[in-house]
Coordinates of C-alpha atoms in Angstrom, one line a residue:
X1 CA -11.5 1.2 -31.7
X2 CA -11.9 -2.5 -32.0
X3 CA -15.2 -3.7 -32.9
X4 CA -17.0 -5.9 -30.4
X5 CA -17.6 -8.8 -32.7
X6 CA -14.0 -8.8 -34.0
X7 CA -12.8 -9.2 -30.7
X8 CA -14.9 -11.7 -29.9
X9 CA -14.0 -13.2 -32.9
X10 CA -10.3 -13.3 -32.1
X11 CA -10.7 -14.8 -28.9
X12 CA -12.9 -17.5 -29.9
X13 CA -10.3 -18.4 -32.9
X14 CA -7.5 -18.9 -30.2
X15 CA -9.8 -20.4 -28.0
X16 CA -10.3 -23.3 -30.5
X17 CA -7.0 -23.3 -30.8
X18 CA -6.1 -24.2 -27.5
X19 CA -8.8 -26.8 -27.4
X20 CA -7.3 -28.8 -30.7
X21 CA -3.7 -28.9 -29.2
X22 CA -5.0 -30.2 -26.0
X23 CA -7.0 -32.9 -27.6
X24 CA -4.0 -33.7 -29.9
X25 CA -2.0 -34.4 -26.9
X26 CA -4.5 -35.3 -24.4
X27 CA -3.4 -39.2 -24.8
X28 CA 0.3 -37.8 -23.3
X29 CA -1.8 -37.6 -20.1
X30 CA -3.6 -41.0 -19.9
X31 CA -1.9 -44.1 -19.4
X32 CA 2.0 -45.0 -19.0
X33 CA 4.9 -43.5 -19.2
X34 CA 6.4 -43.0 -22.4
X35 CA 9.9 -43.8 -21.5
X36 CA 12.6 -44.6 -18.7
X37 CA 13.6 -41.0 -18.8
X38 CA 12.1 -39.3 -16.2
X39 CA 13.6 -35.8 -16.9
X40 CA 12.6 -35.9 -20.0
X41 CA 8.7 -36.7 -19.2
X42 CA 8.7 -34.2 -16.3
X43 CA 9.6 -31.3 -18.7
X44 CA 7.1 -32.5 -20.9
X45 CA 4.5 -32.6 -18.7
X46 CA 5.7 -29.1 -17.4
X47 CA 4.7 -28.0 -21.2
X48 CA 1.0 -29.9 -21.1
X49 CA 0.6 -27.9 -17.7
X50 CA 1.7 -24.5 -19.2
X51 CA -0.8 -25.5 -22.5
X52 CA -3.9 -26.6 -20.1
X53 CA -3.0 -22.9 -17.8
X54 CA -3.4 -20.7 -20.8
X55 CA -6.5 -22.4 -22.2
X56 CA -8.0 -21.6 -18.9
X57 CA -6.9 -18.2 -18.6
X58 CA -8.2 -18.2 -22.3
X59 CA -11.4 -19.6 -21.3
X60 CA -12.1 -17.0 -18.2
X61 CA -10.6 -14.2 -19.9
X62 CA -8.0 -12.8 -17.8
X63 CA -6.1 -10.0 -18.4
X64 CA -2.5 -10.3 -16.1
X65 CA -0.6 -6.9 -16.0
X66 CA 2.8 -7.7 -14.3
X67 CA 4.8 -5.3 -12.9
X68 CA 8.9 -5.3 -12.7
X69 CA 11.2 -2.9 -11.4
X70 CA 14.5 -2.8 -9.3
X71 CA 13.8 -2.5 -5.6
X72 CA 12.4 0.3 -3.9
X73 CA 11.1 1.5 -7.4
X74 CA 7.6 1.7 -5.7
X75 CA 6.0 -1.4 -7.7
X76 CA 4.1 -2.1 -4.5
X77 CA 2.8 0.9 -4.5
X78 CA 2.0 1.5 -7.7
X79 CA -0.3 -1.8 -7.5
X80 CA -1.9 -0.5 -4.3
X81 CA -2.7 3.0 -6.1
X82 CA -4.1 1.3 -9.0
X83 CA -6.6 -0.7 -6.7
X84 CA -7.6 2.0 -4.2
X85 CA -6.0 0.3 -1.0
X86 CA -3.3 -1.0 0.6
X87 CA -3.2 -4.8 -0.2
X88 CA 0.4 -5.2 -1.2
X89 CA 3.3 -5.2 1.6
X90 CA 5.2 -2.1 1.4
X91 CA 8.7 -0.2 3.8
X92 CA 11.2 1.5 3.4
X93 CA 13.4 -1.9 3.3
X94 CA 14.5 -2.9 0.0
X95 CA 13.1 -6.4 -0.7
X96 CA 9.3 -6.5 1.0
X97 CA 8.0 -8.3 -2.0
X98 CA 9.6 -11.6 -1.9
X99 CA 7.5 -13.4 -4.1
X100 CA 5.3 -12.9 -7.0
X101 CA 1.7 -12.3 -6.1
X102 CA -1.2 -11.5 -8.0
X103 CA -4.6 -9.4 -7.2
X104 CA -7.9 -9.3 -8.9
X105 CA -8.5 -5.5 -10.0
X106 CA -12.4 -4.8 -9.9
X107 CA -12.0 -1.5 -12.0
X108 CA -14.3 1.9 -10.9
X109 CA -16.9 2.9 -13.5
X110 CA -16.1 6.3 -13.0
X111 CA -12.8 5.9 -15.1
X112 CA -15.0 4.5 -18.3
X113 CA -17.6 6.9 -18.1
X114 CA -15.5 9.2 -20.2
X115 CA -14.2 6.2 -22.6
X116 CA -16.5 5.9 -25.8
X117 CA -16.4 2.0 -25.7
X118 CA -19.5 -0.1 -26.2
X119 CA -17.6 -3.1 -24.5
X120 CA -18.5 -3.9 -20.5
X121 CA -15.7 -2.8 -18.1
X122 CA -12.7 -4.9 -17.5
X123 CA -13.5 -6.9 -14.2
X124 CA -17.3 -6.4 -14.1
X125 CA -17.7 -10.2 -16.2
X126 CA -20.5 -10.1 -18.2
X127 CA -20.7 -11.3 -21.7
X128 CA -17.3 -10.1 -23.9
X129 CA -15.9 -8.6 -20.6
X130 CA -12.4 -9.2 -19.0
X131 CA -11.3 -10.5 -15.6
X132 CA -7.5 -8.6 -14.8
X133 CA -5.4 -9.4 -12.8
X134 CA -2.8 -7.2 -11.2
X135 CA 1.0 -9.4 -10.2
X136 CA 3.5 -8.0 -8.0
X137 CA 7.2 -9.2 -8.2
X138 CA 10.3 -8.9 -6.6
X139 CA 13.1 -6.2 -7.2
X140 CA 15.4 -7.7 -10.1
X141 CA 18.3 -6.8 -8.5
X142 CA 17.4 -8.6 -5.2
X143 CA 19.7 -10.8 -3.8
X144 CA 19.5 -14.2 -5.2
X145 CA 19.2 -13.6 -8.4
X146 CA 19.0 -16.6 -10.5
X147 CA 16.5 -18.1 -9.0
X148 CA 13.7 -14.8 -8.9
X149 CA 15.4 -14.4 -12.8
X150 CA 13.4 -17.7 -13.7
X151 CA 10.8 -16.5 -11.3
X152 CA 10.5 -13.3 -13.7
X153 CA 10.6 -14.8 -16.8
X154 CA 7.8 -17.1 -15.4
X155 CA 5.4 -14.1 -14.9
X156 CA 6.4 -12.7 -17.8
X157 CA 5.1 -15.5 -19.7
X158 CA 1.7 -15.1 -18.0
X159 CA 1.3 -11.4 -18.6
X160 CA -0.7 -10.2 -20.9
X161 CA 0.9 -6.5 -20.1
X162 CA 4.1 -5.3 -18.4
X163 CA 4.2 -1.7 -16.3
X164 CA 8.1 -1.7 -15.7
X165 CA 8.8 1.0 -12.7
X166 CA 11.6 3.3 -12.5
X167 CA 12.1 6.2 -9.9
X168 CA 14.6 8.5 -12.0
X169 CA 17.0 8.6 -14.2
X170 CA 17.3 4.8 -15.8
X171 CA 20.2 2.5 -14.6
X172 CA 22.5 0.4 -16.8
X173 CA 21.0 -2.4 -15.1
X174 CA 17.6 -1.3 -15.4
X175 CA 18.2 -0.5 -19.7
X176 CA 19.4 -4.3 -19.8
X177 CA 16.3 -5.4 -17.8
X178 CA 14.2 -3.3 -20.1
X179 CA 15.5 -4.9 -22.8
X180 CA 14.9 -7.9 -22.3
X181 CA 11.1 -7.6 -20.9
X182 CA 10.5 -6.2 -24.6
X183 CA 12.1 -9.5 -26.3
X184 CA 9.2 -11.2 -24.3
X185 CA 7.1 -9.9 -27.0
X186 CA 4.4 -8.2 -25.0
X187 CA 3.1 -4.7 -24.8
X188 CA 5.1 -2.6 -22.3
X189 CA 4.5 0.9 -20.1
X190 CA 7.4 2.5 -18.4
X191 CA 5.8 4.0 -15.0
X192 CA 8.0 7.0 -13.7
X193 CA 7.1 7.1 -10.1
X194 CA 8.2 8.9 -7.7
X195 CA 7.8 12.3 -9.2
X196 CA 6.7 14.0 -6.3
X197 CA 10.1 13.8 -5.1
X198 CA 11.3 16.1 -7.9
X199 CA 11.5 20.0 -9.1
X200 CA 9.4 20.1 -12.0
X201 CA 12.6 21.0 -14.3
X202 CA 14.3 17.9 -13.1
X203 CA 11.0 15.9 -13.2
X204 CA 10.9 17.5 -17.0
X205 CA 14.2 16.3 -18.1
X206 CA 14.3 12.9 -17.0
X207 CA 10.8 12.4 -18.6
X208 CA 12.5 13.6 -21.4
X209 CA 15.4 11.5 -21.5
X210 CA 12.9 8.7 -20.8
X211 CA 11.6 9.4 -23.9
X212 CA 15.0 9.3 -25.8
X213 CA 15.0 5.7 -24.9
X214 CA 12.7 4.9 -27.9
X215 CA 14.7 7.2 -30.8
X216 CA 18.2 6.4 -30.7
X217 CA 21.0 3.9 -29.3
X218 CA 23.0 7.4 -28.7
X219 CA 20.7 8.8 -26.6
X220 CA 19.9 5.6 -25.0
X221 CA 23.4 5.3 -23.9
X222 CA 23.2 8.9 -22.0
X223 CA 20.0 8.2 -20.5
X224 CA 22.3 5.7 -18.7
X225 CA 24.0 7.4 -15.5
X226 CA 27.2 8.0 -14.8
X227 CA 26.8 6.8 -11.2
X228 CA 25.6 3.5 -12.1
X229 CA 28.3 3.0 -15.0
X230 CA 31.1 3.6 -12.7
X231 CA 29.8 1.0 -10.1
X232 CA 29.5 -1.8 -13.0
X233 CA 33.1 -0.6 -14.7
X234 CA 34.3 -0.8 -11.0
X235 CA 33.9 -4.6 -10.9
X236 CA 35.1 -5.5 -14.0
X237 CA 39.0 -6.1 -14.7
X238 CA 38.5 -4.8 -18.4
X239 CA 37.2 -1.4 -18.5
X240 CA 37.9 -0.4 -22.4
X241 CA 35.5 -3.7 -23.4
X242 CA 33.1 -2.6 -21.3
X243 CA 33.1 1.2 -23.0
X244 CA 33.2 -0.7 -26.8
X245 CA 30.3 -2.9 -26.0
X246 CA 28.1 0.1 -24.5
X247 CA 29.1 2.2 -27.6
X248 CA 26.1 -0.2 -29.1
X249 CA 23.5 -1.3 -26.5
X250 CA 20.5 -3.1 -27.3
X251 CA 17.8 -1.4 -28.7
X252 CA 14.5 0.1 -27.2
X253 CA 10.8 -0.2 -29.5
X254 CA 10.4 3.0 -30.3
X255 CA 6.4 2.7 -29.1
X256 CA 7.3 2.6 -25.4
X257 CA 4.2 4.4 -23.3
X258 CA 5.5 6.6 -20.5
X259 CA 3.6 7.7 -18.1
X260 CA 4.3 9.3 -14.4
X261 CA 2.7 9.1 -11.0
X262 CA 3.1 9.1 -7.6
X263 CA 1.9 5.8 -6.5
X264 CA 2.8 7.2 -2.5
X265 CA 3.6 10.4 -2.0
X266 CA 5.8 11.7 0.8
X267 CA 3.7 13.0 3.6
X268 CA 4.5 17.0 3.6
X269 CA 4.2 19.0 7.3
X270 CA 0.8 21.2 7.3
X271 CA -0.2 24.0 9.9
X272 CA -3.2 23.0 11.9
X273 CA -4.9 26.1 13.5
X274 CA -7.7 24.8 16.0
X275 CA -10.5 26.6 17.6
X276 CA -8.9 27.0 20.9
X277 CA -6.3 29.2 19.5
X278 CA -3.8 25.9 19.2
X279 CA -1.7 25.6 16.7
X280 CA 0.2 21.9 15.8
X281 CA 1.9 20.7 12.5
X282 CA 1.1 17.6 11.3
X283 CA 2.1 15.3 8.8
X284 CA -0.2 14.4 5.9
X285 CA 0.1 12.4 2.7
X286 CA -1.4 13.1 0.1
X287 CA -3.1 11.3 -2.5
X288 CA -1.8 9.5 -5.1
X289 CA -1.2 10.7 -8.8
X290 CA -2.2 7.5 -9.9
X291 CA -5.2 8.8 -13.0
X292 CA -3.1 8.8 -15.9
X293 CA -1.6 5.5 -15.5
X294 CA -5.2 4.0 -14.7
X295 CA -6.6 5.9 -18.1
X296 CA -3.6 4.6 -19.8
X297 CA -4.5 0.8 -18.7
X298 CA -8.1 0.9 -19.3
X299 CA -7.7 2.5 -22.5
X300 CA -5.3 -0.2 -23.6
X301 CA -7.7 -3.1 -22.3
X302 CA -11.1 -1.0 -23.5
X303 CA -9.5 -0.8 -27.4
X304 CA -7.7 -4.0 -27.5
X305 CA -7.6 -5.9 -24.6
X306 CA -9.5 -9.4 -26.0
X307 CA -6.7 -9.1 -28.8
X308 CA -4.0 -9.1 -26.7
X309 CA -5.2 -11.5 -24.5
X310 CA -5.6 -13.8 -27.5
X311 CA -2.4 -13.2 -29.0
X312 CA -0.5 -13.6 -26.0
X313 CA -2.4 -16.6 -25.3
X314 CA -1.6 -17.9 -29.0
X315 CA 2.4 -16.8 -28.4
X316 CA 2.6 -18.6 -25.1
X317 CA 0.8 -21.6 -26.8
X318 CA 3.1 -22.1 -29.7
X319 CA 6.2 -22.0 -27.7
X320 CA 4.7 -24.4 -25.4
X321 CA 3.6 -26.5 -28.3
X322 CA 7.1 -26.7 -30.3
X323 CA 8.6 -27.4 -26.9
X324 CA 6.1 -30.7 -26.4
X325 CA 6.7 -31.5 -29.9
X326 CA 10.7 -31.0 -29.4
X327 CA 10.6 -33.6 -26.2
X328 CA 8.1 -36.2 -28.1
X329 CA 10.5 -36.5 -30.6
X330 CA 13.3 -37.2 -28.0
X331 CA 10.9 -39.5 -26.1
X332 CA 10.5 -41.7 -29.3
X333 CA 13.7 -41.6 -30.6
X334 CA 14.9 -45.4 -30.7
X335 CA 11.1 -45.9 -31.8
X336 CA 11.3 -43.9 -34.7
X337 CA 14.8 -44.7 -36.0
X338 CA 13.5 -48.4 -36.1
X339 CA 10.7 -47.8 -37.6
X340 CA 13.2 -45.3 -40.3
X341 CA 14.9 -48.5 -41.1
X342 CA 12.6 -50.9 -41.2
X343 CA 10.6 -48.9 -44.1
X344 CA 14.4 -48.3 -45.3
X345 CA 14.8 -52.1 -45.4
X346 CA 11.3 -53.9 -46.5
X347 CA 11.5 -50.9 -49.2
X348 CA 14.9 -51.8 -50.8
X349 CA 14.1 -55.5 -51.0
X350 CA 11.0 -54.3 -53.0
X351 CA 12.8 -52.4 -55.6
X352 CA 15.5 -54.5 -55.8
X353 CA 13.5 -57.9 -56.2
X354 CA 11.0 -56.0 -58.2
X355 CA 11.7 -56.4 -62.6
X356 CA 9.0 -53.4 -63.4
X357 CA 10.6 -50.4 -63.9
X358 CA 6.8 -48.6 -63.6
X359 CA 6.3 -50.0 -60.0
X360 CA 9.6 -49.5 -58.6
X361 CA 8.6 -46.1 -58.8
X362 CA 5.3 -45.8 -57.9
X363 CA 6.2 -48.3 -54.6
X364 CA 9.4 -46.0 -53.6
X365 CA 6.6 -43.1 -53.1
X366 CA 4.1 -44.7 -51.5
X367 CA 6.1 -46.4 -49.1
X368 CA 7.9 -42.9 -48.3
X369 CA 4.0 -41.5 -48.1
X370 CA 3.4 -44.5 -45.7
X371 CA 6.4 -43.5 -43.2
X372 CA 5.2 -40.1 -42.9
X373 CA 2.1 -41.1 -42.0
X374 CA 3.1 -43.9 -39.8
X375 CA 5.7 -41.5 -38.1
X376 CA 2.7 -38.9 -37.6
X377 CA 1.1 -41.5 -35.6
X378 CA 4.4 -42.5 -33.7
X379 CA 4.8 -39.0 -32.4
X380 CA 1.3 -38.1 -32.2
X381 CA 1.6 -34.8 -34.0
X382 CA 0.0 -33.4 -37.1
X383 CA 1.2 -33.9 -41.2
X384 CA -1.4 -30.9 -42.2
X385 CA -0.9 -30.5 -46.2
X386 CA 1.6 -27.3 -45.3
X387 CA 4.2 -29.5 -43.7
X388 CA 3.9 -32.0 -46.7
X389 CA 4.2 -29.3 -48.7
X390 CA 7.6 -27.8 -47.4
X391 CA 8.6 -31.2 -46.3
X392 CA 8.7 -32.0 -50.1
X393 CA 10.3 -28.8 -51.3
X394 CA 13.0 -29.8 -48.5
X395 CA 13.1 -33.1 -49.6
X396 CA 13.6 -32.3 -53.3
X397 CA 15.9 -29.0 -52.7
X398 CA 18.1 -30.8 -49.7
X399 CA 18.0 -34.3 -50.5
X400 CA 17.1 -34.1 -54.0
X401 CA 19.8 -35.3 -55.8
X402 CA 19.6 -38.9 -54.1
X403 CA 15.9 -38.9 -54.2
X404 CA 15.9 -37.7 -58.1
X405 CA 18.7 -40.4 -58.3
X406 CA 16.5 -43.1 -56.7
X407 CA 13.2 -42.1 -59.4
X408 CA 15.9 -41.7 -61.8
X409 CA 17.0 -45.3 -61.1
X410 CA 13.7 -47.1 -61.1
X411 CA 13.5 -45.9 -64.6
X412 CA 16.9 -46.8 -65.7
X413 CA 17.8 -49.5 -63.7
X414 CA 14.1 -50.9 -63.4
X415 CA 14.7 -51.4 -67.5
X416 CA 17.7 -52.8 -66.7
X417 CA 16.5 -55.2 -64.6
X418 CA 13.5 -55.8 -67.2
X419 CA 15.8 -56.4 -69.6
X420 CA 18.0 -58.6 -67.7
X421 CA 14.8 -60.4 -66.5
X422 CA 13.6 -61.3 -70.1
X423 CA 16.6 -62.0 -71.2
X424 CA 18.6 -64.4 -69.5
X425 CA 21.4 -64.5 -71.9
X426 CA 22.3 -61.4 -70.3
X427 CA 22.6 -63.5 -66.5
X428 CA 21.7 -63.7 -63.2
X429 CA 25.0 -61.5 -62.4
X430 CA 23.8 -58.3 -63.6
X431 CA 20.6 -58.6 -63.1
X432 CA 21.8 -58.6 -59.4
X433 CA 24.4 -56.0 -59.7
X434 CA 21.4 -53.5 -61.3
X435 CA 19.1 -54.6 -57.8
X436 CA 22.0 -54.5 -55.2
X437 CA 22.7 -50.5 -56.6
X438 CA 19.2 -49.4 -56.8
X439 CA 18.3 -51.5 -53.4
X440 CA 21.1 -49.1 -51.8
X441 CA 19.4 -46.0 -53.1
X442 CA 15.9 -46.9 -52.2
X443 CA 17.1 -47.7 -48.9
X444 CA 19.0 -44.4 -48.7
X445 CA 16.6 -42.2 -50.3
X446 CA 13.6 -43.4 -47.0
X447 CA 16.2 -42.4 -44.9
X448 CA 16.4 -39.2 -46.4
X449 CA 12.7 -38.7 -46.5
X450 CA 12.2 -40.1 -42.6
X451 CA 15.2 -37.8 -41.4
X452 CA 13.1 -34.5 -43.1
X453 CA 9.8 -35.9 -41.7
X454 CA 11.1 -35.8 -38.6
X455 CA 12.0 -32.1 -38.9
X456 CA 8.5 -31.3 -40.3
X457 CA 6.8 -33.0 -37.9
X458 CA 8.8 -31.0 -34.7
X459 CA 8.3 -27.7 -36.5
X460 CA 4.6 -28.0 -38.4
X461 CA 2.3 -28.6 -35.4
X462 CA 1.8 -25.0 -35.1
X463 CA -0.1 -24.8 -38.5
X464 CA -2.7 -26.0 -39.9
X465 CA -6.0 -24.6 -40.4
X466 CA -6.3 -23.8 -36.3
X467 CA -2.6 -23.8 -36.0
X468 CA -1.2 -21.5 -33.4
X469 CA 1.2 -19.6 -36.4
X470 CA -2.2 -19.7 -38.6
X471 CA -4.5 -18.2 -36.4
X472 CA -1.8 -15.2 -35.0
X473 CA -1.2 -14.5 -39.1
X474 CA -4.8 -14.3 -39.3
X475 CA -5.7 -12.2 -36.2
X476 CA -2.2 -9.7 -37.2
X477 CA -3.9 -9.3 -40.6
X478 CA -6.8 -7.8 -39.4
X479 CA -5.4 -5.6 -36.8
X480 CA -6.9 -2.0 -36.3
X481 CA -3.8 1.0 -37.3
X482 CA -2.5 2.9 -34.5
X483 CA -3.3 0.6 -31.8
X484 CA -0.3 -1.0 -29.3
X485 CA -0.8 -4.0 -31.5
X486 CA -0.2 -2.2 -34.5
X487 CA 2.7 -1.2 -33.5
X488 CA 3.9 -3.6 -31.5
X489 CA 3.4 -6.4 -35.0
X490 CA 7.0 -7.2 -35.2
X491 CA 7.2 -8.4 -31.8
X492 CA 4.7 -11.5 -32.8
X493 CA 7.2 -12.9 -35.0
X494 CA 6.1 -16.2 -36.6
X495 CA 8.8 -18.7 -37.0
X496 CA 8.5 -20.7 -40.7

């Protein structure tokens, strides 16, 4: 189990975090607009918004569990087991939930009394504990698709954990969904509800062929039914390309958590003997099997929950930050090119007028170190020494051969023009020649340096020392073995 501290730890790492990107970009809030494009701003500001939501979920700690499903998979109900009533909207109609909508969860203490945690339950606040929040959505298959798609992959951002509801055997459209819920790289349960509606050898295999979905792409592809296959192969003119491509479907983790219930079981007809001799049948439902999904959750949250939600926090963070970055850079474009080539240009005349082969070289790299820097400040985003680090290597393995050409130069040609200049037998005419060719590389070689600068800065402002890509590395490194985490490591990749 996690230890308190290092939780806390974790949480106040991304928590910092948070707080240096917002300052960084806090003056992209204040004052005028930044240009006449006003698509362009709105999606950045879209990004500030999405930064300032997930430092405040980060700063109230809020656990979000999301569930998805296809319609009439029960997710409703699932919810409404979880928290003891009947909040959530739920018929017999496909399509009650129409829009996403969330619920605080105030967990019982009976579930943790068993649970050998220090920590304070989930929902109880106190110091170290977690707020969670419980998010309903609509059926993925619902009419009206592209629009509740965004809508999902919205909440999925947000969650911090996904229960994904089936009620049987898994659909070809439900696999694909699947599949793409895990590529949002957070940890995932599939619920099995419904089972009350089964044998217990049918409720057997299909748990069984649940589990298949985490071992092989073969037995992934049976789990699929043949019902559902035929209805997709029905509307498609090319059958055989459809059998090639699910010959290799995409692949499920193989640390999926299964777990079944029966959020709302079907009422069942029970005798009713009374004392007058009456005897009525009734209907009755009976409770919910709900208590191993609820152990399975506040296990998860109990052992690792502040890690998660700092991790997910730090994920959502960085992509929010790269995409900011991304639409600065756009922003500033004509800014920065002129500013590109009016180093380019006060940087040539320097070399070329210049007759010391010593400070043609020492002038070329400070005035390349000065557009860095003064491109840093156009953009508003970070040069931490591990950007100028790989900005160099890039520079030098790239465009090396036209920077090494341009040191190379100042040497040579400096002399040349030293020469030239002391002697002036030699003339004026190659004296110039020597300063027009190494004028042209100087000029060249800024470009070349303001171009990968550019790159550096778009890609770089998630390191650093509280760097977004810094802080996940270190939180991954310290990660407790056989926990979701654990297992779930490759799914926080870190871009380079």
């Amino acid at each position: 189990m996690a230890d308190n501290s290092l939780q806390e730890n974790r949480l106040s790492l991304a928590r910092a975090s948070l707080r240096e990107s917002l300052a960084r970009y806090s003056h992209l809030r204040q004052g005028k607009k930044n240009s006449n494009n006003t698509e362009l701003e709105a999606a950045l500001q879209y990004q500030l918004d999405i930064l300032t939501s997930t430092s405040e979920k980060l700063d109230h700690n809020v656990i979000r569990i999301a569930t998805f499903g296809l319609v009439s998979r029960g997710k409703s109900a699932v919810l409404n087991a979880l928290l003891g009533h009947k909040i959530l909207q739920t018929g017999p109609l496909n399509g009650v939930t129409q829009w996403p909508r969330s619920v605080r969860w105030s967990v019982p203490l009976s579930f943790l009394e068993s649970d050998e945690s220090p920590q304070p339950p989930p929902g109880k606040g106190g110091k170290g504990g977690v707020q969670v929040e419980l998010i309903d959505t609509p059926g993925l298959d619902e009419v009206g698709g592209e629009v509740r798609g965004e809508m999902a992959k919205q909440v999925t951002r947000q969650a911090d954990l996904i229960l994904f509801v089936v009620a049987g055997d898994i659909t070809r459209t439900e696999y694909q969904a699947l599949c793409e819920l895990q590529t949002a790289q957070k940890p995932l349960i599939l619920v099995f509800n419904k089972i009350d509606l089964y044998p217990e050898l049918d409720r057997k295999a299909i748990y069984q062929s649940l589990q298949a979905l985490g071992n092989t792409e073969q037995l992934a592809t049976a789990a699929v039914t043949d019902q559902t296959d035929s209805e997709n192969l029905s509307d498609r003119p090319n059958h055989s390309s459809d059998k090639s491509t699910a010959k290799s479907p995409p692949k499920i983790a193989k640390s999926l958590e299964i777990v079944m219930v029966a959020a709302e079981p079907a009422p069942v007809q029970v005798r009713v003997e009374w004392s007058d001799g009456r005897v009525t049948n009734e209907w009755e439902s009976p409770p919910a099997q709900i208590d191993e999904l609820k152990h399975k959750i506040l296990t998860i949250l109990n052992r690792e929950g502040r890690s998660l939600l700092a991790l997910n926090a730090l994920v959502e963070a960085r992509d929010a930050e790269a995409n900011i970055a991304r639409h600065v850079l756009k922003l500033r474009q004509t800014e920065a090119e002129d500013l590109i080539w009016q180093f380019a240009k006060y940087k040539a005349l320097a070399v070329g007028l210049n007759p010391v082969a010593f400070l043609d070289v020492m002038g070329a790299t400070v005035a390349d170190l000065a557009l860095i820097r003064s491109l840093s400040r156009l953009y508003g985003l970070p040069m931490t020494g591990y950007e100028a680090g790989k900005l160099w290597q890039t520079i030098f393995s790239s465009a090396g051969g036209v920077l090494l050409g341009e040191l190379g130069s100042s040497f040579l040609l400096g002399f040349g023009k030293s020469v030239a200049a002391a002697a002036p037998q030699i003339g004026f005419s190659t004296f110039a020649g020597v300063a027009v060719t190494q004028a042209s590389l100087a000029a060249y070689g800024t470009y070349a340096v303001g171009r990968a600068a550019q790159v550096y800065l778009e890609k770089g402002c998630t390191w650093g020392p509280l760097g977004q890509d810094t802080v996940i590395q270190e939180i991954l490194a310290t990660i407790e073995r056989n926990t979701i985490i654990d297992r779930l490591q490759q799914e926080f990749k870190i871009g380079n």
